Tab-separated table of C-alpha atoms in Angstrom:
chain	number	residue	atom	x	y	z
A	1	MET	CA	13.055	16.976	24.941
A	2	ALA	CA	11.862	14.945	21.944
A	3	ALA	CA	9.534	16.624	19.484
A	4	LYS	CA	5.873	15.643	19.696
A	5	VAL	CA	4.739	13.950	16.505
A	6	LEU	CA	1.258	12.893	15.374
A	7	ALA	CA	0.895	10.564	12.398
A	8	ILE	CA	-2.099	10.863	10.066
A	9	VAL	CA	-2.622	8.084	7.531
A	10	LEU	CA	-4.836	8.924	4.555
A	11	ALA	CA	-6.834	5.758	3.860
A	12	GLY	CA	-9.958	6.984	2.126
A	13	GLY	CA	-9.114	5.967	-1.427
A	14	GLU	CA	-11.688	4.163	-3.560
A	15	GLY	CA	-9.144	2.335	-5.688
A	16	LYS	CA	-11.290	2.276	-8.835
A	17	ARG	CA	-8.415	0.985	-10.980
A	18	LEU	CA	-8.139	-2.070	-8.713
A	19	MET	CA	-11.685	-3.231	-9.377
A	20	PRO	CA	-12.946	-5.897	-8.759
A	21	LEU	CA	-10.604	-6.178	-5.741
A	22	THR	CA	-12.120	-2.965	-4.332
A	23	THR	CA	-15.750	-3.852	-5.004
A	24	ASP	CA	-16.309	-4.676	-1.337
A	25	ARG	CA	-13.476	-2.835	0.437
A	26	ALA	CA	-11.360	0.317	0.459
A	27	LYS	CA	-8.051	0.154	-1.385
A	28	PRO	CA	-5.886	0.161	1.802
A	29	ALA	CA	-7.835	-2.891	3.035
A	30	VAL	CA	-6.991	-5.000	-0.034
A	31	PRO	CA	-5.008	-8.103	1.026
A	32	PHE	CA	-1.376	-8.199	-0.052
A	33	GLY	CA	1.469	-10.672	0.215
A	34	GLY	CA	-0.545	-13.578	1.557
A	35	MET	CA	-1.201	-12.491	5.131
A	36	TYR	CA	-1.211	-8.701	5.081
A	37	ARG	CA	-3.365	-5.732	4.136
A	38	MET	CA	-1.905	-2.777	2.236
A	39	VAL	CA	-2.382	-0.492	5.229
A	40	ASP	CA	-0.097	-2.735	7.323
A	41	PHE	CA	2.979	-1.447	5.495
A	42	VAL	CA	2.624	2.221	6.410
A	43	LEU	CA	1.474	1.373	9.949
A	44	SER	CA	4.455	-0.960	10.430
A	45	ASN	CA	6.862	1.732	9.227
A	46	LEU	CA	5.425	4.206	11.712
A	47	ALA	CA	5.334	1.708	14.586
A	48	ASN	CA	8.882	0.483	13.950
A	49	ALA	CA	10.036	4.113	14.062
A	50	GLY	CA	8.369	4.644	17.427
A	51	TYR	CA	5.514	6.869	16.225
A	52	LEU	CA	2.647	5.355	18.187
A	53	LYS	CA	-0.028	8.032	18.060
A	54	ILE	CA	-1.644	7.306	14.716
A	55	VAL	CA	-5.026	8.226	13.257
A	56	VAL	CA	-6.237	6.572	10.048
A	57	LEU	CA	-8.718	8.708	8.106
A	58	THR	CA	-11.220	6.474	6.296
A	59	GLN	CA	-14.192	7.026	4.010
A	60	TYR	CA	-15.179	4.612	1.211
A	61	LYS	CA	-16.349	1.071	2.073
A	62	SER	CA	-14.378	1.295	5.281
A	63	HIS	CA	-15.847	-1.571	7.342
A	64	SER	CA	-13.183	-4.134	6.387
A	65	LEU	CA	-10.429	-1.591	7.007
A	66	ASP	CA	-11.897	-0.397	10.308
A	67	ARG	CA	-12.283	-3.977	11.550
A	68	HIS	CA	-8.719	-4.905	10.578
A	69	ILE	CA	-7.208	-1.880	12.330
A	70	THR	CA	-9.355	-2.315	15.441
A	71	LYS	CA	-8.551	-6.034	15.795
A	72	THR	CA	-4.881	-5.874	14.818
A	73	TRP	CA	-3.371	-2.517	15.745
A	74	ARG	CA	-3.825	-2.349	19.507
A	75	MET	CA	-1.327	-0.207	21.412
A	76	SER	CA	-0.644	0.224	25.114
A	77	THR	CA	-3.152	2.704	26.500
A	78	LEU	CA	-0.985	2.946	29.624
A	79	LEU	CA	1.498	5.014	27.602
A	80	GLY	CA	-1.157	6.919	25.685
A	81	ASN	CA	-0.455	5.165	22.394
A	82	TYR	CA	-3.118	4.338	19.820
A	83	VAL	CA	-3.903	3.500	16.215
A	84	THR	CA	-7.486	4.460	15.527
A	85	PRO	CA	-9.635	4.644	12.394
A	86	VAL	CA	-11.513	7.916	12.055
A	87	PRO	CA	-14.363	8.197	9.509
A	88	ALA	CA	-15.640	11.459	8.051
A	89	GLN	CA	-17.306	13.134	11.039
A	90	GLN	CA	-19.010	16.003	9.179
A	91	ARG	CA	-17.718	18.430	11.809
A	92	ARG	CA	-17.642	21.291	9.304
A	93	GLY	CA	-21.025	20.619	7.730
A	94	PRO	CA	-23.190	17.894	6.182
A	95	TRP	CA	-20.677	16.599	3.638
A	96	TRP	CA	-18.048	13.901	3.302
A	97	PHE	CA	-14.353	14.447	2.650
A	98	ALA	CA	-13.941	16.443	-0.564
A	99	GLY	CA	-10.259	15.470	-0.844
A	100	SER	CA	-7.246	14.571	1.267
A	101	ALA	CA	-6.702	18.169	2.411
A	102	ASP	CA	-10.374	18.467	3.356
A	103	ALA	CA	-10.039	15.229	5.328
A	104	ILE	CA	-7.412	16.892	7.496
A	105	TYR	CA	-9.430	20.119	7.694
A	106	GLN	CA	-12.450	18.181	8.960
A	107	SER	CA	-10.202	16.396	11.472
A	108	PHE	CA	-8.556	19.412	13.123
A	109	ASN	CA	-9.891	18.205	16.465
A	110	LEU	CA	-7.411	15.311	16.295
A	111	ILE	CA	-4.503	17.734	15.951
A	112	ASN	CA	-5.877	20.046	18.622
A	113	ASP	CA	-6.227	17.139	21.046
A	114	GLU	CA	-2.582	16.097	20.703
A	115	GLN	CA	-0.928	19.506	20.187
A	116	PRO	CA	1.994	18.007	18.211
A	117	ASP	CA	5.023	19.968	17.029
A	118	TYR	CA	5.037	18.072	13.741
A	119	VAL	CA	2.495	16.079	11.762
A	120	ILE	CA	3.362	13.132	9.526
A	121	VAL	CA	0.870	12.693	6.677
A	122	PHE	CA	1.398	9.398	4.826
A	123	GLY	CA	-0.661	7.485	2.288
A	124	ALA	CA	-1.992	4.011	3.055
A	125	ASP	CA	-1.705	2.143	-0.217
A	126	HIS	CA	1.963	1.786	-1.150
A	127	ILE	CA	4.276	-1.188	-0.628
A	128	TYR	CA	7.627	-0.205	0.876
A	129	ARG	CA	9.810	-0.013	3.961
A	130	MET	CA	10.913	3.354	5.313
A	131	ASP	CA	12.253	4.736	8.576
A	132	PRO	CA	10.206	7.950	8.930
A	133	ARG	CA	12.376	9.136	11.841
A	134	GLN	CA	15.085	10.072	9.378
A	135	MET	CA	12.652	12.117	7.302
A	136	VAL	CA	11.338	13.901	10.415
A	137	GLU	CA	14.897	14.705	11.518
A	138	ASP	CA	15.673	16.074	8.057
A	139	HIS	CA	12.524	18.195	8.159
A	140	ILE	CA	13.317	19.653	11.582
A	141	ALA	CA	16.883	20.508	10.549
A	142	SER	CA	15.693	22.242	7.362
A	143	GLY	CA	13.223	24.595	9.016
A	144	ALA	CA	10.823	24.087	6.095
A	145	ALA	CA	7.046	24.176	6.441
A	146	VAL	CA	6.749	20.830	4.667
A	147	THR	CA	9.092	18.091	3.525
A	148	VAL	CA	7.978	15.825	0.686
A	149	ALA	CA	9.445	12.334	0.222
A	150	GLY	CA	10.760	11.847	-3.300
A	151	ILE	CA	11.976	8.692	-4.995
A	152	ARG	CA	14.347	8.910	-7.948
A	153	GLN	CA	12.924	7.711	-11.254
A	154	PRO	CA	14.151	7.951	-14.858
A	155	LEU	CA	13.411	11.282	-16.556
A	156	SER	CA	11.698	9.330	-19.335
A	157	MET	CA	9.014	8.204	-16.845
A	158	ALA	CA	8.177	11.705	-15.591
A	159	ASP	CA	4.763	11.670	-17.271
A	160	GLN	CA	3.688	8.822	-14.968
A	161	PHE	CA	4.242	10.629	-11.649
A	162	GLY	CA	3.731	13.754	-9.641
A	163	VAL	CA	7.155	15.314	-10.206
A	164	ILE	CA	9.165	17.363	-7.701
A	165	GLU	CA	11.513	19.865	-9.349
A	166	VAL	CA	14.227	21.288	-7.103
A	167	GLY	CA	16.564	24.263	-7.101
A	168	GLU	CA	20.333	24.169	-7.459
A	169	ASP	CA	20.742	23.191	-3.794
A	170	GLY	CA	18.907	19.922	-4.541
A	171	LYS	CA	16.593	20.430	-1.539
A	172	ARG	CA	14.256	23.373	-1.946
A	173	ILE	CA	11.272	22.538	-4.172
A	174	ARG	CA	10.722	25.078	-6.949
A	175	ALA	CA	7.867	23.265	-8.728
A	176	PHE	CA	5.456	20.427	-8.020
A	177	ARG	CA	3.885	19.205	-11.260
A	178	GLU	CA	1.479	16.392	-12.093
A	179	LYS	CA	2.681	14.059	-14.879
A	180	PRO	CA	4.598	16.676	-16.914
A	181	THR	CA	5.855	15.937	-20.421
A	182	ASP	CA	8.662	18.508	-20.166
A	183	ALA	CA	10.147	17.720	-16.760
A	184	VAL	CA	13.641	18.910	-15.863
A	185	GLY	CA	16.250	16.492	-14.497
A	186	LEU	CA	17.899	16.778	-11.084
A	187	PRO	CA	20.965	19.011	-10.562
A	188	ASP	CA	23.094	15.990	-9.569
A	189	ALA	CA	21.463	13.571	-12.058
A	190	PRO	CA	20.072	15.192	-15.235
A	191	ASP	CA	18.554	11.872	-16.368
A	192	GLU	CA	16.491	11.448	-13.156
A	193	ILE	CA	13.528	13.138	-11.495
A	194	TYR	CA	12.004	13.018	-8.036
A	195	ALA	CA	8.610	11.309	-8.050
A	196	SER	CA	6.410	12.190	-5.113
A	197	MET	CA	5.786	9.242	-2.785
A	198	GLY	CA	2.721	10.892	-1.242
A	199	ASN	CA	4.471	11.094	2.140
A	200	TYR	CA	4.789	14.450	3.904
A	201	VAL	CA	6.103	15.869	7.172
A	202	PHE	CA	4.630	19.211	8.226
A	203	THR	CA	5.360	21.716	10.900
A	204	THR	CA	1.973	21.773	12.614
A	205	ARG	CA	1.261	25.491	12.365
A	206	ALA	CA	2.134	25.543	8.659
A	207	LEU	CA	-0.168	22.573	7.968
A	208	CYS	CA	-3.123	24.089	9.790
A	209	GLU	CA	-2.711	27.496	8.162
A	210	ALA	CA	-2.400	25.998	4.667
A	211	VAL	CA	-5.399	23.695	5.073
A	212	GLU	CA	-7.572	26.492	6.479
A	213	ARG	CA	-6.621	28.760	3.579
A	214	ASP	CA	-7.369	25.978	1.096
A	215	ALA	CA	-10.772	25.343	2.683
A	216	GLU	CA	-11.775	28.938	1.888
A	217	ASP	CA	-10.934	28.483	-1.817
A	218	LYS	CA	-14.113	27.200	-3.458
A	219	THR	CA	-12.219	26.421	-6.694
A	220	SER	CA	-9.703	24.125	-4.974
A	221	LYS	CA	-9.707	20.352	-5.316
A	222	HIS	CA	-8.730	20.191	-1.639
A	223	ASP	CA	-5.974	17.687	-2.362
A	224	MET	CA	-2.678	17.441	-0.485
A	225	GLY	CA	-0.545	16.892	-3.571
A	226	GLY	CA	-2.580	19.082	-5.917
A	227	SER	CA	-3.429	21.989	-3.582
A	228	ILE	CA	-1.494	22.161	-0.304
A	229	ILE	CA	2.006	21.279	-1.521
A	230	PRO	CA	1.917	23.687	-4.516
A	231	MET	CA	0.759	26.453	-2.132
A	232	LEU	CA	3.779	25.935	0.127
A	233	VAL	CA	6.100	25.519	-2.862
A	234	GLU	CA	4.967	28.924	-4.153
A	235	ARG	CA	5.871	30.420	-0.764
A	236	GLY	CA	9.338	28.817	-0.895
A	237	GLU	CA	8.659	26.717	2.200
A	238	ALA	CA	8.832	23.174	0.797
A	239	ASN	CA	11.799	20.791	0.782
A	240	VAL	CA	12.326	17.349	-0.691
A	241	TYR	CA	13.586	14.299	1.199
A	242	ASP	CA	15.585	11.898	-0.974
A	243	PHE	CA	14.272	8.391	-0.268
A	244	ARG	CA	17.647	7.073	-1.413
A	245	ASP	CA	19.128	8.404	1.830
A	246	ASN	CA	16.771	6.367	4.006
A	247	GLU	CA	18.547	3.521	5.797
A	248	VAL	CA	16.192	0.774	6.973
A	249	PRO	CA	17.667	-1.761	9.423
A	250	GLY	CA	17.998	-5.193	7.854
A	251	SER	CA	17.521	-4.045	4.265
A	252	THR	CA	19.519	-5.729	1.508
A	253	ASP	CA	21.262	-4.123	-1.451
A	254	ARG	CA	18.546	-5.628	-3.649
A	255	ASP	CA	15.492	-4.312	-1.816
A	256	ARG	CA	16.922	-1.042	-0.439
A	257	GLY	CA	14.835	1.863	-1.711
A	258	TYR	CA	11.952	-0.352	-2.867
A	259	TRP	CA	8.634	1.486	-3.254
A	260	ARG	CA	5.665	0.491	-5.365
A	261	ASP	CA	2.424	2.277	-6.110
A	262	VAL	CA	0.037	-0.651	-6.562
A	263	GLY	CA	-2.775	1.418	-8.022
A	264	THR	CA	-3.500	-0.859	-10.996
A	265	LEU	CA	-4.139	-4.582	-11.321
A	266	ASP	CA	-0.876	-5.055	-13.220
A	267	SER	CA	1.238	-3.162	-10.677
A	268	PHE	CA	-0.518	-5.065	-7.876
A	269	TYR	CA	0.349	-8.363	-9.565
A	270	ASP	CA	3.939	-7.323	-10.330
A	271	ALA	CA	4.524	-6.272	-6.726
A	272	HIS	CA	3.478	-9.763	-5.620
A	273	MET	CA	5.913	-11.345	-8.048
A	274	ASP	CA	8.653	-9.145	-6.517
A	275	LEU	CA	8.273	-11.133	-3.273
A	276	ILE	CA	9.052	-14.644	-4.479
A	277	ASN	CA	12.489	-14.578	-6.094
A	278	VAL	CA	15.301	-16.456	-4.366
A	279	HIS	CA	16.737	-13.011	-3.661
A	280	PRO	CA	13.466	-11.058	-3.625
A	281	VAL	CA	13.166	-7.542	-4.981
A	282	PHE	CA	11.205	-6.807	-1.795
A	283	ASN	CA	12.223	-8.959	1.145
A	284	MET	CA	9.409	-9.900	3.525
A	285	TYR	CA	11.944	-11.790	5.663
A	286	ASN	CA	13.559	-8.686	7.184
A	287	PHE	CA	13.112	-9.395	10.881
A	288	ASP	CA	14.874	-6.157	11.877
A	289	TRP	CA	12.019	-4.093	10.410
A	290	PRO	CA	9.000	-6.427	10.445
A	291	ILE	CA	5.673	-5.861	8.747
A	292	TYR	CA	2.995	-6.485	11.358
A	293	THR	CA	-0.475	-7.876	10.799
A	294	GLU	CA	-3.183	-9.934	12.463
A	295	GLN	CA	-2.091	-13.450	13.422
A	296	PRO	CA	-5.159	-15.706	13.842
A	297	PRO	CA	-4.716	-19.232	15.246
A	298	TRP	CA	-4.152	-20.908	11.889
A	299	PRO	CA	-2.271	-24.249	11.802
A	300	PRO	CA	0.885	-24.665	9.701
A	301	ALA	CA	0.625	-25.253	5.974
A	302	LYS	CA	0.366	-28.894	4.935
A	303	PHE	CA	1.495	-30.735	1.787
A	304	VAL	CA	-0.030	-34.176	1.288
A	305	HIS	CA	0.061	-37.157	-1.104
A	306	GLN	CA	3.082	-38.627	-2.824
A	307	TRP	CA	2.046	-41.000	-5.533
A	308	GLY	CA	3.141	-40.618	-9.158
A	309	GLU	CA	1.977	-37.219	-10.436
A	310	ARG	CA	-0.143	-36.791	-7.328
A	311	VAL	CA	2.423	-35.002	-5.150
A	312	GLY	CA	1.571	-31.965	-3.031
A	313	ARG	CA	4.342	-29.424	-3.564
A	314	ALA	CA	5.058	-25.704	-3.950
A	315	VAL	CA	8.105	-24.239	-5.709
A	316	GLY	CA	9.238	-20.612	-5.814
A	317	SER	CA	6.189	-19.622	-3.799
A	318	MET	CA	5.077	-18.112	-0.492
A	319	VAL	CA	2.610	-20.365	1.322
A	320	SER	CA	0.674	-19.041	4.317
A	321	PRO	CA	-0.584	-20.871	7.432
A	322	GLY	CA	-3.746	-22.926	7.182
A	323	VAL	CA	-3.068	-23.940	3.562
A	324	VAL	CA	-3.439	-27.526	2.321
A	325	ILE	CA	-1.774	-28.396	-0.980
A	326	SER	CA	-3.070	-31.866	-1.717
A	327	GLY	CA	-1.447	-33.817	-4.518
A	328	SER	CA	-1.078	-30.688	-6.658
A	329	LEU	CA	1.611	-28.332	-7.941
A	330	VAL	CA	1.926	-24.638	-7.033
A	331	GLU	CA	4.648	-22.650	-8.817
A	332	ASN	CA	5.784	-19.023	-8.470
A	333	SER	CA	2.668	-17.994	-6.572
A	334	ILE	CA	1.432	-16.303	-3.405
A	335	VAL	CA	-0.925	-18.541	-1.423
A	336	SER	CA	-2.920	-16.908	1.370
A	337	PRO	CA	-4.299	-18.578	4.521
A	338	LYS	CA	-6.952	-21.320	4.398
A	339	VAL	CA	-6.467	-22.026	0.692
A	340	ARG	CA	-7.107	-25.561	-0.575
A	341	VAL	CA	-5.507	-26.844	-3.772
A	342	HIS	CA	-6.806	-30.299	-4.651
A	343	SER	CA	-5.155	-33.194	-6.456
A	344	TRP	CA	-3.726	-32.821	-9.960
A	345	ALA	CA	-4.428	-29.088	-10.006
A	346	HIS	CA	-1.696	-26.748	-11.283
A	347	VAL	CA	-1.341	-23.161	-10.068
A	348	GLU	CA	1.324	-21.040	-11.773
A	349	GLY	CA	2.279	-17.371	-11.362
A	350	SER	CA	-0.864	-16.530	-9.401
A	351	VAL	CA	-2.125	-14.796	-6.270
A	352	LEU	CA	-4.665	-16.813	-4.275
A	353	MET	CA	-6.338	-14.908	-1.443
A	354	GLU	CA	-7.792	-16.290	1.762
A	355	GLY	CA	-10.254	-19.161	1.515
A	356	VAL	CA	-9.781	-19.880	-2.194
A	357	GLU	CA	-10.393	-23.499	-3.197
A	358	ILE	CA	-9.001	-25.018	-6.391
A	359	GLY	CA	-10.709	-28.191	-7.602
A	360	ARG	CA	-9.044	-31.306	-9.000
A	361	HIS	CA	-7.350	-31.033	-12.404
A	362	ALA	CA	-7.946	-27.268	-12.518
A	363	VAL	CA	-5.314	-25.023	-14.129
A	364	ILE	CA	-4.693	-21.460	-12.885
A	365	ARG	CA	-2.130	-19.286	-14.703
A	366	ARG	CA	-1.230	-15.617	-14.127
A	367	ALA	CA	-4.377	-14.899	-12.155
A	368	ILE	CA	-5.527	-13.084	-9.029
A	369	LEU	CA	-8.329	-14.876	-7.174
A	370	ASP	CA	-9.915	-12.841	-4.386
A	371	LYS	CA	-11.241	-14.308	-1.142
A	372	ASN	CA	-13.513	-17.354	-1.098
A	373	VAL	CA	-13.437	-18.048	-4.828
A	374	PHE	CA	-14.181	-21.711	-5.617
A	375	VAL	CA	-12.779	-23.092	-8.873
A	376	PRO	CA	-14.609	-26.284	-9.897
A	377	GLU	CA	-12.897	-29.440	-11.059
A	378	GLY	CA	-11.170	-29.222	-14.436
A	379	VAL	CA	-11.680	-25.481	-14.975
A	380	GLU	CA	-8.894	-23.554	-16.726
A	381	ILE	CA	-8.233	-19.894	-15.900
A	382	GLY	CA	-5.567	-17.858	-17.652
A	383	VAL	CA	-5.169	-20.419	-20.451
A	384	ASP	CA	-7.616	-18.917	-22.971
A	385	LEU	CA	-7.726	-15.149	-22.357
A	386	GLU	CA	-10.417	-14.491	-24.947
A	387	LYS	CA	-12.714	-16.885	-23.139
A	388	ASP	CA	-11.749	-15.382	-19.774
A	389	ARG	CA	-12.563	-11.840	-20.952
A	390	GLN	CA	-16.164	-12.894	-21.473
A	391	ARG	CA	-16.528	-13.884	-17.808
A	392	TYR	CA	-13.907	-12.094	-15.714
A	393	THR	CA	-11.720	-9.015	-15.549
A	394	VAL	CA	-8.512	-9.265	-17.585
A	395	SER	CA	-5.826	-6.592	-17.126
A	396	ASP	CA	-3.839	-4.852	-19.870
A	397	ASN	CA	-1.006	-7.330	-19.320
A	398	GLY	CA	-3.263	-10.387	-19.422
A	399	ILE	CA	-3.755	-11.037	-15.707
A	400	VAL	CA	-7.138	-12.668	-15.024
A	401	VAL	CA	-8.839	-11.259	-11.914
A	402	ILE	CA	-11.813	-12.874	-10.203
A	403	GLY	CA	-13.568	-10.854	-7.493
A	404	LYS	CA	-14.398	-11.805	-3.947
A	405	GLY	CA	-16.767	-14.763	-3.824
A	406	GLN	CA	-17.403	-14.541	-7.577
A	407	LYS	CA	-18.857	-17.716	-9.050
A	408	VAL	CA	-16.620	-19.585	-11.456
A	409	VAL	CA	-18.614	-21.405	-14.084
A	410	PRO	CA	-17.292	-24.826	-15.257
């Protein structure tokens, strides 16, 4: 008989480092890749693996996220399947979630209702493909209380991650440290470390006991990575799962093992640029392991005008349905649904979200324009960064970011 598995997706993050993209929405609800939301990636991984009892724990500015999940992620109730957003219910008292571990503690009723043998706890704001069945199978075979997904990274980058240090067997976790400057390399690769991916598989009893114990500790931060995992590591009950061993159907040599934490504006931008190479670093065209999302009745994209310089065209770009590129040039960009790019405009190396409109003769370079931004005729964005800094957000790497519906002044 197959093991009973419940999936919990932690989607309560504020995403402060992604401002202004998170001014009006939770981080997992931020659009990505033209047609998707960040949360679609973890939900697609779970659904493709056959885990169809999924709760999404939400908190900050959750309306956009709740609406997306409710409209998009509908399962067959005949078979008892569901994907449901669950806000902080204050079941344990008049307070919101104090951390990811507290979110699970306040949601014990969800676990009690399903009585699973194992609980998957995944984050909602990373871009990747993964077959979680293989991680669950590894966890069951190990007999550990928790298995933590780890991705190999250079030892020199250890101070940028939560680092998993393992024993000589390469499996049992002996230390779980946050951004150490003196990390130790892996037994089979001294120049590499395991960075935590924020994905866990728990034996149910071990999860409940650890979270209850943590809830009694008034000094705890009530965080999965900072509190629960170190507790189980100290007891010798935590294993690592090497993400390198995960085989996703349809993956290519180039995008196998791809995982990106898009927690900053620059990493968010870079992850978009990973999509548009001829042989993309992350391949959205893997039909054996699709990423699902809402599919409204948008018409196909349209490219119009062919007269001299006034030619509607897009090169090295991903163009979504409902887009009209009218006598203008779009290069190396991600263009979301219902975007309009008018004649003689030039968009280069940019991310245009739904409903953006670019006026005639406008120039957009290395920019992220959130939903419903209107750029007037002749305006230049990303050309003079000093000027842009006075009006908009500019990232460390010089990416100009304009928030949802923000007015662009000529």
